[in-house]
XYZ file of C-alpha atoms in Angstrom:
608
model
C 16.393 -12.570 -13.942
C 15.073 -16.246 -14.456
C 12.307 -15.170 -11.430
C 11.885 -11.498 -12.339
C 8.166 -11.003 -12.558
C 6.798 -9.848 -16.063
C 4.790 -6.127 -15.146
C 3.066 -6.295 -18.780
C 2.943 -9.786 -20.449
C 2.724 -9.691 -24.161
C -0.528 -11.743 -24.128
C -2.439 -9.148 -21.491
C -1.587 -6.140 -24.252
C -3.161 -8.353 -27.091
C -6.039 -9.095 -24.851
C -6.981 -5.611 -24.113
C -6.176 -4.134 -27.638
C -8.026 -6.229 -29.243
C -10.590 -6.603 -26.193
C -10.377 -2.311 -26.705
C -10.940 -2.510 -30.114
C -13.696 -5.103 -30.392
C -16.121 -3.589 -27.302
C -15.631 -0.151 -29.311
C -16.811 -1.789 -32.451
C -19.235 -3.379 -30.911
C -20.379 -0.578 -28.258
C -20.756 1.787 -31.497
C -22.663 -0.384 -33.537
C -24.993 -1.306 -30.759
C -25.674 2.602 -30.212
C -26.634 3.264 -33.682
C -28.742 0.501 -33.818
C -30.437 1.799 -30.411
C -30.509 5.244 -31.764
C -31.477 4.537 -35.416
C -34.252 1.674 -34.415
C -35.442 3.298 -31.097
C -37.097 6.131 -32.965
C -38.253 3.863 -35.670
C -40.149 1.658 -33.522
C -41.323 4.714 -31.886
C -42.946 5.763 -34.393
C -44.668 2.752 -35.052
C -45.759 1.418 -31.706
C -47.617 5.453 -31.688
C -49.086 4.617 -34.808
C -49.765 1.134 -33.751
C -51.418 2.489 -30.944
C -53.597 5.239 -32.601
C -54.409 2.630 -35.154
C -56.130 0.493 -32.085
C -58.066 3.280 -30.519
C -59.416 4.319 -33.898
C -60.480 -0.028 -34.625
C -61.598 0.032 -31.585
C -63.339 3.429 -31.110
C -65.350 2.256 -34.443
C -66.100 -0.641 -32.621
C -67.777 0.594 -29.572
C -69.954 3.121 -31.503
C -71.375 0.530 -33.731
C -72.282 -1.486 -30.597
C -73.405 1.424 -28.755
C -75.609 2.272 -31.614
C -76.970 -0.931 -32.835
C -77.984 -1.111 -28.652
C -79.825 1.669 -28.863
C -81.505 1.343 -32.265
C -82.188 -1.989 -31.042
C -83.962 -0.991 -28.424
C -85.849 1.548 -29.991
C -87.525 -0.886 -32.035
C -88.381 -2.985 -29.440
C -90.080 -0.029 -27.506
C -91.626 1.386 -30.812
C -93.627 -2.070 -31.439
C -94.419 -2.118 -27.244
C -95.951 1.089 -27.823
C -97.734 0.380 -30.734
C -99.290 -2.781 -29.017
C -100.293 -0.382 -25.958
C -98.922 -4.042 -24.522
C -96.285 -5.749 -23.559
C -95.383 -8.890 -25.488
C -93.431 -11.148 -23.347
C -92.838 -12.866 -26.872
C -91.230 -9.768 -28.462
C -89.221 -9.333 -25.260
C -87.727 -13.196 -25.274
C -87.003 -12.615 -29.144
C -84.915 -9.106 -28.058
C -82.592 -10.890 -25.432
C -81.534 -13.778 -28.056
C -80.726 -11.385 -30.627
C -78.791 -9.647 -28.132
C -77.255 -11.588 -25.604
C -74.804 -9.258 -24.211
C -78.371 -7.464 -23.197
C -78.449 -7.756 -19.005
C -82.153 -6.235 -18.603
C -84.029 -3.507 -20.055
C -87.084 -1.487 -18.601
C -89.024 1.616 -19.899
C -91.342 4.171 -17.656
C -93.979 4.138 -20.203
C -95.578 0.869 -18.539
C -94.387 2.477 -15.143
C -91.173 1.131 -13.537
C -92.504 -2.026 -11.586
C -90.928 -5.497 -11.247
C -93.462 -6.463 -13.517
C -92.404 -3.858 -16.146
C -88.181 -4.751 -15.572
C -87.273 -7.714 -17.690
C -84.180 -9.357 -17.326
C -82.387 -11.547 -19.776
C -82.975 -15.347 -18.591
C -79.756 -16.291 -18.976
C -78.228 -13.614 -16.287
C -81.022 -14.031 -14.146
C -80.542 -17.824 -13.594
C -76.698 -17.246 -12.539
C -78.019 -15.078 -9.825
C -80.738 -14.911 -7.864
C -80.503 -11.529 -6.350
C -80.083 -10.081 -9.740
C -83.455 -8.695 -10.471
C -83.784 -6.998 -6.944
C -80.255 -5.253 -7.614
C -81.908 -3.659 -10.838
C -85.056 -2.949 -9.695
C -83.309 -0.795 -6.874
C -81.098 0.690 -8.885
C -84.081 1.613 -11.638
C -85.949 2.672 -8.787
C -83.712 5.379 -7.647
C -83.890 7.247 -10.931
C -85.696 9.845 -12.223
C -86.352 11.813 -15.170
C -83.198 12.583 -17.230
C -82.508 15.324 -18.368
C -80.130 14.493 -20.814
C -81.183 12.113 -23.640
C -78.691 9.677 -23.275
C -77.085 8.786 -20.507
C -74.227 5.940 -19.416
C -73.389 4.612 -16.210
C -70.951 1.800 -14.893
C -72.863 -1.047 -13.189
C -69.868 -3.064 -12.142
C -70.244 -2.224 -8.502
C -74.095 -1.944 -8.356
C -74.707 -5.326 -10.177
C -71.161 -7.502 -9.525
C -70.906 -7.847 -13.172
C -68.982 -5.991 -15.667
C -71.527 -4.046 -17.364
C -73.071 -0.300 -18.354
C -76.155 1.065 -17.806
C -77.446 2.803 -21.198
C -80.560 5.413 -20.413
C -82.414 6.498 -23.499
C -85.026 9.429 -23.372
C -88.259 8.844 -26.464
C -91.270 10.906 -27.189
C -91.834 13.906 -27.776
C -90.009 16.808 -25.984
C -93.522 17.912 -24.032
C -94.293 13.991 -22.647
C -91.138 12.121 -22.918
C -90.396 8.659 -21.299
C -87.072 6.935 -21.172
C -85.871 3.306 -21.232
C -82.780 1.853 -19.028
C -80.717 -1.000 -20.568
C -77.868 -3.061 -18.939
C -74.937 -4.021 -21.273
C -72.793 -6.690 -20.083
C -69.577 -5.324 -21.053
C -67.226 -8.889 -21.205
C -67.094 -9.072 -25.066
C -65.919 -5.279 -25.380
C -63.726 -5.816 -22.450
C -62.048 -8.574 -24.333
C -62.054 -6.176 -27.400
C -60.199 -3.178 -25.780
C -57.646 -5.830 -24.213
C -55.843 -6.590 -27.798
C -52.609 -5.250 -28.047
C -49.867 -6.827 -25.535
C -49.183 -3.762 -24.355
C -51.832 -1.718 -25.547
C -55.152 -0.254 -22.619
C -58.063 0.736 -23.838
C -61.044 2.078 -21.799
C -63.822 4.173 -22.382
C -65.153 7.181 -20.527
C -68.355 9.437 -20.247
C -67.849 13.441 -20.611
C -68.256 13.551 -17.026
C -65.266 11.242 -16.401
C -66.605 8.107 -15.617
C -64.690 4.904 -16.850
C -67.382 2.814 -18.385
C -65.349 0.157 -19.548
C -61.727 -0.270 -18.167
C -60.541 -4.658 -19.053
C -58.054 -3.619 -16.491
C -60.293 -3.960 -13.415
C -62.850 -6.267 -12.812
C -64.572 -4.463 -9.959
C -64.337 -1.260 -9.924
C -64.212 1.869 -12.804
C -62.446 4.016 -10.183
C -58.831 2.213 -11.407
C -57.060 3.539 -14.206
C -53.837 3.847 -15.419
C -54.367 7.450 -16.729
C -53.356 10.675 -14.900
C -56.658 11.917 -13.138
C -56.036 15.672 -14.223
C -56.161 14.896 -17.519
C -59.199 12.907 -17.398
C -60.912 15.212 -15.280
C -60.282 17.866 -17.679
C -60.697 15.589 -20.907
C -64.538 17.730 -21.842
C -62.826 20.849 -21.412
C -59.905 19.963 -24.421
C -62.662 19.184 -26.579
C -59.926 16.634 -28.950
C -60.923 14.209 -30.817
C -58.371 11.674 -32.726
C -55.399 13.068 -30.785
C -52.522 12.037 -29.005
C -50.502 12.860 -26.319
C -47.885 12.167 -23.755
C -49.022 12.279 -20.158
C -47.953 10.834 -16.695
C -49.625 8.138 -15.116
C -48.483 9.076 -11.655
C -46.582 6.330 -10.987
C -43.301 7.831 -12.419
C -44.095 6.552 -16.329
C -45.034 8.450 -19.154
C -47.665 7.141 -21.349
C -47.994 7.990 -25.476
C -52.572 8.344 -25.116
C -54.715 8.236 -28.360
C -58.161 9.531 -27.811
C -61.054 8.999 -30.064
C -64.686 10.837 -29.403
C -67.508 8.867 -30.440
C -71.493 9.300 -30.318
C -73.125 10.223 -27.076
C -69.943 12.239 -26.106
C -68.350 9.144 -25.086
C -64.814 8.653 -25.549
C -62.132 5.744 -26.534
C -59.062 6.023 -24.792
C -55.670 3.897 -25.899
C -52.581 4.068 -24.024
C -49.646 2.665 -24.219
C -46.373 3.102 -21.787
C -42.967 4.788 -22.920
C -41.548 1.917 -21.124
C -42.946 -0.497 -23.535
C -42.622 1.349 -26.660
C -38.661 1.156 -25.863
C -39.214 -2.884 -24.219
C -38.280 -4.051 -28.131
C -35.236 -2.059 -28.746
C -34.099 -2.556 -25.173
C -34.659 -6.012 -25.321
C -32.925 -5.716 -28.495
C -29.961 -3.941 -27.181
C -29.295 -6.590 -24.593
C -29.301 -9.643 -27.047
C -26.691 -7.310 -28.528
C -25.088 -6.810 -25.971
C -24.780 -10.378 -24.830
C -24.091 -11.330 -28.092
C -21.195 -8.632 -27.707
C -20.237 -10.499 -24.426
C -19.976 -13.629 -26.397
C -18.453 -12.311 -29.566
C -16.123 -10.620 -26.847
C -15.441 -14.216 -24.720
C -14.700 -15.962 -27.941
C -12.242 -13.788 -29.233
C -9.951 -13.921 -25.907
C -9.985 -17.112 -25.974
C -8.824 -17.139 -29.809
C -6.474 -14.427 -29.103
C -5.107 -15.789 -25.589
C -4.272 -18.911 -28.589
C -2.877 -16.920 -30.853
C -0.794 -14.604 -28.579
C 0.463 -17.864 -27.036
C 2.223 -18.712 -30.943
C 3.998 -15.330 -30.150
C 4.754 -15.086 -26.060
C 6.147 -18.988 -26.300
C 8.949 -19.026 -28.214
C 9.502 -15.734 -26.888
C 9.300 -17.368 -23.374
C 12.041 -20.255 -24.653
C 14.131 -17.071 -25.630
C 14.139 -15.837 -22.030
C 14.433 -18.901 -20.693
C 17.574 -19.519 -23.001
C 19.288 -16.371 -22.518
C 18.900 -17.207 -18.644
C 20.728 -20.350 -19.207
C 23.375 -18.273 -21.311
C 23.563 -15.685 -18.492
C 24.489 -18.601 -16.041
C 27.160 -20.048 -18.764
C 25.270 -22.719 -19.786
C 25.252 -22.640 -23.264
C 23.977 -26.039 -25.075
C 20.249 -25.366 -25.440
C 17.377 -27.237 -26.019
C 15.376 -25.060 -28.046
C 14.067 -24.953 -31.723
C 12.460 -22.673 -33.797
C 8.408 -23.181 -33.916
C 7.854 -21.127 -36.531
C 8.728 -19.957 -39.775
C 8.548 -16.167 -39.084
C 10.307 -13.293 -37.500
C 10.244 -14.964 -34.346
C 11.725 -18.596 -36.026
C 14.377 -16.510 -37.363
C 15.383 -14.866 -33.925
C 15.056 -18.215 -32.771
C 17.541 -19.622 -34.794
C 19.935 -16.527 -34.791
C 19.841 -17.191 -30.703
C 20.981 -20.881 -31.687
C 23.761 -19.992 -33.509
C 24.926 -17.256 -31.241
C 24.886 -19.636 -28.335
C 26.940 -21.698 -30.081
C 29.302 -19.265 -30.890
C 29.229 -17.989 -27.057
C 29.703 -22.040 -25.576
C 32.729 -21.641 -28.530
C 34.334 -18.577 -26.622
C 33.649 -19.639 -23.370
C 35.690 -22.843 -24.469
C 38.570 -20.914 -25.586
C 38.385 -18.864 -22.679
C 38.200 -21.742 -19.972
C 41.034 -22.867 -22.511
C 43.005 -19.668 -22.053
C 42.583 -18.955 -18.354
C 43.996 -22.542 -17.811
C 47.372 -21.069 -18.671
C 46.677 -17.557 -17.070
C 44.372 -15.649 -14.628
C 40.981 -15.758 -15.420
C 40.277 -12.486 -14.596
C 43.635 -11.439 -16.949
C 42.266 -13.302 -19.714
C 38.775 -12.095 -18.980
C 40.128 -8.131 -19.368
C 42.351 -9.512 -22.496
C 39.365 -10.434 -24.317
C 37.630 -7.606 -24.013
C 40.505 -5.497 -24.906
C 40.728 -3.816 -20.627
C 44.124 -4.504 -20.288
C 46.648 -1.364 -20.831
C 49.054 -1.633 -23.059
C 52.799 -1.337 -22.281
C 52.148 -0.548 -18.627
C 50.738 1.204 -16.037
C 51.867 2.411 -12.204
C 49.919 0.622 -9.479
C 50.163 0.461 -5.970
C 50.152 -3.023 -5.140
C 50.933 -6.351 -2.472
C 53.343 -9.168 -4.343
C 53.217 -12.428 -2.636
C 55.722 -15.349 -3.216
C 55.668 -18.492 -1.867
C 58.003 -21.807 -2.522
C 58.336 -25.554 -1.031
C 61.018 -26.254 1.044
C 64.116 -28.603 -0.111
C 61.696 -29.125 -3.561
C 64.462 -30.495 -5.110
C 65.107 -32.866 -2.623
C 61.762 -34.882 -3.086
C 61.381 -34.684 -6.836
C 64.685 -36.934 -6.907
C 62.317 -39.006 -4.915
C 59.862 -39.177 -7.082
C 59.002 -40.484 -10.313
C 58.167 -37.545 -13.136
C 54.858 -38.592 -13.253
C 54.402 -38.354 -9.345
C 55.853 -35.069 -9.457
C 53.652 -33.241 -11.898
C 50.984 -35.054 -9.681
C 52.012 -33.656 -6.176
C 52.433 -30.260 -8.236
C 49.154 -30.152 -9.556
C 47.620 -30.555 -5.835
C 49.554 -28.867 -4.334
C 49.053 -25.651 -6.736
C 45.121 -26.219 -6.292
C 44.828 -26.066 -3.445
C 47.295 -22.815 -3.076
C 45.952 -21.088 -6.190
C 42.652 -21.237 -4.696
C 43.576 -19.569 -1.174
C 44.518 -16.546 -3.630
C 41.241 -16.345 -5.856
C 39.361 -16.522 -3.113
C 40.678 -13.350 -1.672
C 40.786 -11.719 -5.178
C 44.383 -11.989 -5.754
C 45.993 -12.734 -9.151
C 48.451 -15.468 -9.965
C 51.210 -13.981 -11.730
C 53.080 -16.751 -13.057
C 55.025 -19.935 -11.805
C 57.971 -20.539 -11.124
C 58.655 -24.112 -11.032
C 57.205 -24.902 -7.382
C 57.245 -21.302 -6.391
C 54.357 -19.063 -7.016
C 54.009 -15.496 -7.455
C 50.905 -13.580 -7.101
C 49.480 -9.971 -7.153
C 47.167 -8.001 -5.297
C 46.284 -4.542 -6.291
C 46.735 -5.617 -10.159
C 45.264 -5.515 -12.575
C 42.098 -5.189 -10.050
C 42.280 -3.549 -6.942
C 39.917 -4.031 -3.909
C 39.594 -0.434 -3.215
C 43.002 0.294 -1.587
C 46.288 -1.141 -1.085
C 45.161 -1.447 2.507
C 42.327 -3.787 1.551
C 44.804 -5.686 -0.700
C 47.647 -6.171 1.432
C 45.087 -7.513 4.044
C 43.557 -10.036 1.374
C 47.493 -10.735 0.502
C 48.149 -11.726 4.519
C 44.993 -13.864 4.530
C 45.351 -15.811 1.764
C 48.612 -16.872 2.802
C 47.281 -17.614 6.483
C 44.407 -20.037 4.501
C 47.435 -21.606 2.371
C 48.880 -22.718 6.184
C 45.268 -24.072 6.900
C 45.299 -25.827 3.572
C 48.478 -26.816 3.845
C 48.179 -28.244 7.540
C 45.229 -30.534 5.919
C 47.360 -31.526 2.853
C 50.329 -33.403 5.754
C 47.314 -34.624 7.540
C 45.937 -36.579 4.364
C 49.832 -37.325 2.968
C 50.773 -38.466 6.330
C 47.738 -41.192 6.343
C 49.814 -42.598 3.002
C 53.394 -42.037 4.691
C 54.604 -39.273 2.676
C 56.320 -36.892 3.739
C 55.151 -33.318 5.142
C 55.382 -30.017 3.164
C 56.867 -26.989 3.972
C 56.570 -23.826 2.376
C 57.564 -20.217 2.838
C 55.403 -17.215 2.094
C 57.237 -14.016 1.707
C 55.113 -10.628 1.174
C 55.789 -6.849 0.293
C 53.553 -3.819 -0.522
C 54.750 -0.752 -2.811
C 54.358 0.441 -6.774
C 54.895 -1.764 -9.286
C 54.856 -1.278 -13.226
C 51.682 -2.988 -14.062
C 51.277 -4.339 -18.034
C 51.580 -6.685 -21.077
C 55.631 -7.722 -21.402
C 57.362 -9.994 -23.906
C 57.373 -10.139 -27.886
C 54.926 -10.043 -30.695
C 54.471 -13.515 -30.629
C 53.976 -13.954 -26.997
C 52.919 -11.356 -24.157
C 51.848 -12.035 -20.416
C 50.601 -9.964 -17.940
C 53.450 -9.324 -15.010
C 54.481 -6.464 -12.187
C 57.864 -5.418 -12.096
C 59.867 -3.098 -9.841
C 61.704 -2.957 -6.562
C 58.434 -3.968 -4.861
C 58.631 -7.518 -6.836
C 62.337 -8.098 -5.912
C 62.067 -7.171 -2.084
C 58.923 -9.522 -1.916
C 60.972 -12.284 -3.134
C 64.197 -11.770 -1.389
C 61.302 -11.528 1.766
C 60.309 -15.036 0.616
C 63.821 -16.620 0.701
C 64.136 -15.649 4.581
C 61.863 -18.198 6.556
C 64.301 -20.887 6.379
C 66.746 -19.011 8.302
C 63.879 -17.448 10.092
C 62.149 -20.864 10.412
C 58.775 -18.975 9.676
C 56.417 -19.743 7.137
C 55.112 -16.152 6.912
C 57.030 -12.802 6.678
C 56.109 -9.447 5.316
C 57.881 -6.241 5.091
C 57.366 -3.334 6.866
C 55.814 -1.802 3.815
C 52.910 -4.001 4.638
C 52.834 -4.280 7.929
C 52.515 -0.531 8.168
C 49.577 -0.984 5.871
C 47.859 -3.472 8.157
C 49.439 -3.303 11.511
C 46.446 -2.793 13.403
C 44.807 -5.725 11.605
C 47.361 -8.415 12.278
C 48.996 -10.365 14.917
C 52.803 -10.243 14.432
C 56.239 -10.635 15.581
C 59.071 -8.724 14.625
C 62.247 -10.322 12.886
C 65.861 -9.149 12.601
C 66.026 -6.347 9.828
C 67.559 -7.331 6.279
C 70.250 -5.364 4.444
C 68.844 -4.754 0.760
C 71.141 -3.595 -2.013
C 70.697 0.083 -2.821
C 69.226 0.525 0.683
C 71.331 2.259 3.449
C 68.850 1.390 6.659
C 68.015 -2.076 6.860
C 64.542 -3.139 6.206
C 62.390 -4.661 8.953
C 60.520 -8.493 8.700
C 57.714 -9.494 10.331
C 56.205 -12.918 11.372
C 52.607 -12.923 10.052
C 51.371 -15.010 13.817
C 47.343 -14.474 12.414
C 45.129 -11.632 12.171
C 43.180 -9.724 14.774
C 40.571 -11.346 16.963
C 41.597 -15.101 16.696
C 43.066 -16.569 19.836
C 45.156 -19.838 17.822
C 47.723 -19.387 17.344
C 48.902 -16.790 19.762
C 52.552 -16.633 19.005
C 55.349 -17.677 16.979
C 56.123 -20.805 19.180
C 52.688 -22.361 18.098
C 53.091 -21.246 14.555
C 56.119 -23.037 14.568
C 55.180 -25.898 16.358
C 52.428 -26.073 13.252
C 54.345 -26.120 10.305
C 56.927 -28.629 11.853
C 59.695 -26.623 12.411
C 62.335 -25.597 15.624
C 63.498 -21.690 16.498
C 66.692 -21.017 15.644
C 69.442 -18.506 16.903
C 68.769 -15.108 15.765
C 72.237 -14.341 16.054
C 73.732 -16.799 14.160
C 71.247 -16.331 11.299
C 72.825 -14.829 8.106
C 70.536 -12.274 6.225
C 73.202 -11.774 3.623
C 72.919 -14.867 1.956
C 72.815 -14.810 -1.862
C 69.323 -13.804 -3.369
C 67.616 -16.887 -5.087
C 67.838 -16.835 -8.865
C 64.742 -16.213 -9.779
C 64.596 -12.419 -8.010
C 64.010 -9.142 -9.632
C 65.953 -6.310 -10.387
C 64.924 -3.059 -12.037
C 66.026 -2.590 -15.157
């Protein structure tokens, strides 16, 4: 249990509750903001938008206009002076710079007659042949104003603005250039706001997007190409660009049918409120990276006592019960913690009184006593009682001082009374050097065959121990021990004997008598081992043996047959009863001289 892996730590379900609970807070408040804001801002980068084209639409007409009122002065007072004043002409291009050239056709289109503004003309020398080609390749409008893009024709960013004067039966027209850099730089406010302007018949006049060419725009071409056709003026709408966008367009029409076009993409009306969202949701990140960390803390307040608790109840569950812990808090948990104190203590208390009690019976008696297993009065069992005492006993202790004997006893039981727990027998009770013992009762190993085997083996591993015991008593010059082992299989009365003031756990019956009279017969037998034929029958095929003279029991016609336990199954030493003998120190004797019929010790059992 101490290494048992934990499937679902405490800490991991306060992570992802709260973790749950805080991205859902979180998650839902960030999608109301998007939802509630998004259309809000909207809303205002369309107006925001509209509200540019119209600035700027206003703008570019009053330019347009003062241009061409401009210039109609100008060729009023030429015509009026049936001359032209070179004077007048320097005056025009300071008062408007942004003025490339200008020309009219009533002094005749000549390079004499096209006039370009000094300070274009000394930037490039080629400019005034690029005009007067251009000029000369035009001929009568027939429209009174006209606009053209010069970007291409000229290599500068500029317009082309053809007026038509006079009267309807002899008119004359004027051509202008417009360097178009300051309106450029007009239309371009607005981070992510486009403005260009177009003629009726489509062509991009002004576009701050491109420097060379007013082919580029950022406008679907079907809804340019049909912009006369709608005949709108202050509108909006929402057209693809054809590049997979949308765009939110605000058109204005101003003089000259010329009109102001604004766009702005869907893209970056939402760049705010998506740029929003993500702070959010980093700051949700955050917000969410924080708070593991504080509850990972404050899940550890709770999961480490609780880990000292497991770690304590391991120690319990191994018997060791003097712990090490103390409550860390003053809660629920503090409280547990101290209850598991106290009941350790009271556990190390009964294990105390137990190690106590099975000191002076079985442990696995007192074990079933305490928790209330054992039957009361008694109960019929099938099982193997084994008996074993020391040869001529009496004989050493006069040797000995009292002292020494209670010594030697102590040893010697050890080591005897472990051969039987380690094959799950029982120790029944003492009997001054003798032992009795029990298998089958109150446990059984899961048949009487089973425990008449473990019966025949542990006394088999008491000759081992007992062989080692001479070996290490023989280095100090004591004497050897001998013991006999006497063993019998058959029901018993199982239970709690003796008065109200004191009861222990015994086996009585024929069974218990027979396995002690079997006891008293290796030292006429010389043997150390003998069992019945109750339990050889039981384990016959299991053990090597070697049949002994039969024994007359009282209330018993046929005499009942002995065996020589020589060792079980499989081993090769020893082989017979020679080398058994030849072990435990002692000579064969004559079988016929032996007397079976000698009195039964004192300590046997009769039925009542």
């Amino acid at each position: 249990m101490a290494n048992q892996k934990i499937k679902h730590p405490i800490s991991l379900k306060q992570i992802l509750l709260f973790s749950f609970l805080i991205i859902l807070v979180l998650g839902v408040s960030t999608t109301l903001v998007s939802t509630l804001i998004r259309s809000d801002e909207k809303n205002k980068a369309i107006d925001n938008n509209h509200t540019i084209n119209g600035r700027t639409a206003d703008t570019v007409n009053n330019v347009l206009t003062n241009l061409k009122n401009n210039s109609f002065v100008l060729f009023q007072a030429e015509n009026l002076s049936k001359d032209i004043n070179t004077e007048l002409i320097s005056n025009y291009f300071s008062c408007n710079p942004d003025v490339i050239f200008i020309s009219t056709s009533q002094f005749g289109f000549s390079k004499d007659t096209i006039f370009v503004n000094p300070v274009y003309a000394e930037k490039n020398d080629e400019l005034k042949a690029k005009i007067i080609d251009y000029i000369n390749k035009k001929s009568n409008p027939n429209e009174q104003i006209i606009f053209e893009n010069l970007n291409e024709v000229l290599g500068i960013r500029s317009i082309s603005c053809i007026y038509q004067y006079g009267e309807k039966s002899s008119p004359y027209y004027s051509v202008l250039g417009y360097s178009t850099e300051a309106l450029s730089d007009l239309m371009s406010t607005g981070s992510n706001n486009t403005t260009i302007l177009i003629s009726k018949n489509t062509n991009i006049l002004i576009n701050p997007d491109f420097e060379d060419t007013a082919k580029n725009y950022s406008i679907a071409d079907e809804f340019i190409q049909d912009l006369e056709n709608k005949n709108i003026n202050n509108s909006q709408f929402l057209v693809p660009d054809g590049n997979g966008q949308n765009l939110y367009l605000s058109i204005h029409k101003i003089e000259n049918n010329l009109y102001v076009i604004t766009t702005i993409s869907e893209s970056s009306v939402y760049e705010v409120i998506n740029s929003t969202t993500k702070n959010i949701i980093l700051f949700s990140l955050g917000v969410l990276f924080i708070a593991i960390i504080i509850i990972r803390i404050f899940s550890n307040n709770i999961t480490n006592p609780i880990k000292d608790l497991v770690v304590a109840s391991n120690k319990i569950e191994h018997g060791e019960f003097e712990l090490d812990i103390k409550p860390r808090t003053k809660d629920e948990i503090g409280l547990l913690t101290s209850s598991f104190i106290q009941m350790a203590s009271g556990l190390s208390e009964r294990e105390k009184l137990m190690t106590s009690f099975s000191k002076f019976t079985n442990k696995t008696i007192a074990q079933k006593a305490a928790r209330g297993e054992l039957a009361l009065g008694g109960e019929t069992r099938n099982a193997t009682i084994f008996f074993s005492d020391i040869r001529s006993f009496t004989a050493m202790s006069e040797k000995m001082q009292p002292n020494e004997v209670v010594q030697f006893l102590n040893e010697y039981m050890t080591k005897m009374v472990n051969c039987v727990e380690k094959t799950h027998g029982v120790v029944d009770k003492y009997i001054g050097d003798a032992i009795m013992a029990v298998w089958g009762a109150p446990e059984s190993d899961g048949s009487p065959q089973a425990d008449a085997y473990n019966a025949v083996v542990a006394a088999l591993m008491m000759r081992k121990a007992l062989y080692d015991y001479n070996v290490q008593r023989s280095q100090r010059t004591l004497p050897p021990v001998k013991i006999g082992c006497g063993i019998n299989s058959g029901p018993v009365v199982a239970g709690q004997i003796g008065s109200n003031e004191r009861m222990e756990y015994t086996v009585i019956g024929d069974a218990v008598n027979l396995a002690s009279r079997t006891e008293a017969l290796n030292k006429p037998f010389a043997t150390d081992i003998l069992i019945t034929e109750n339990t050889y029958n039981l384990i016959k095929d299991k053990v090597i043996v070697e049949e002994m003279p039969g024994v007359h029991v009282k209330g018993k016609t046929d005499p009942i047959k002995m065996f020589a336990v020589i060792n079980v199954t499989g081993t090769s030493h020893p082989a017979n009863l020679s080398e058994v003998r030849r072990i435990i120190g002692t000579t064969a004797p004559d079988l016929s001289k032996v007397n079976t019929e000698d009195e039964e010790k004192k300590y046997s059992f009769e039925t009542k």
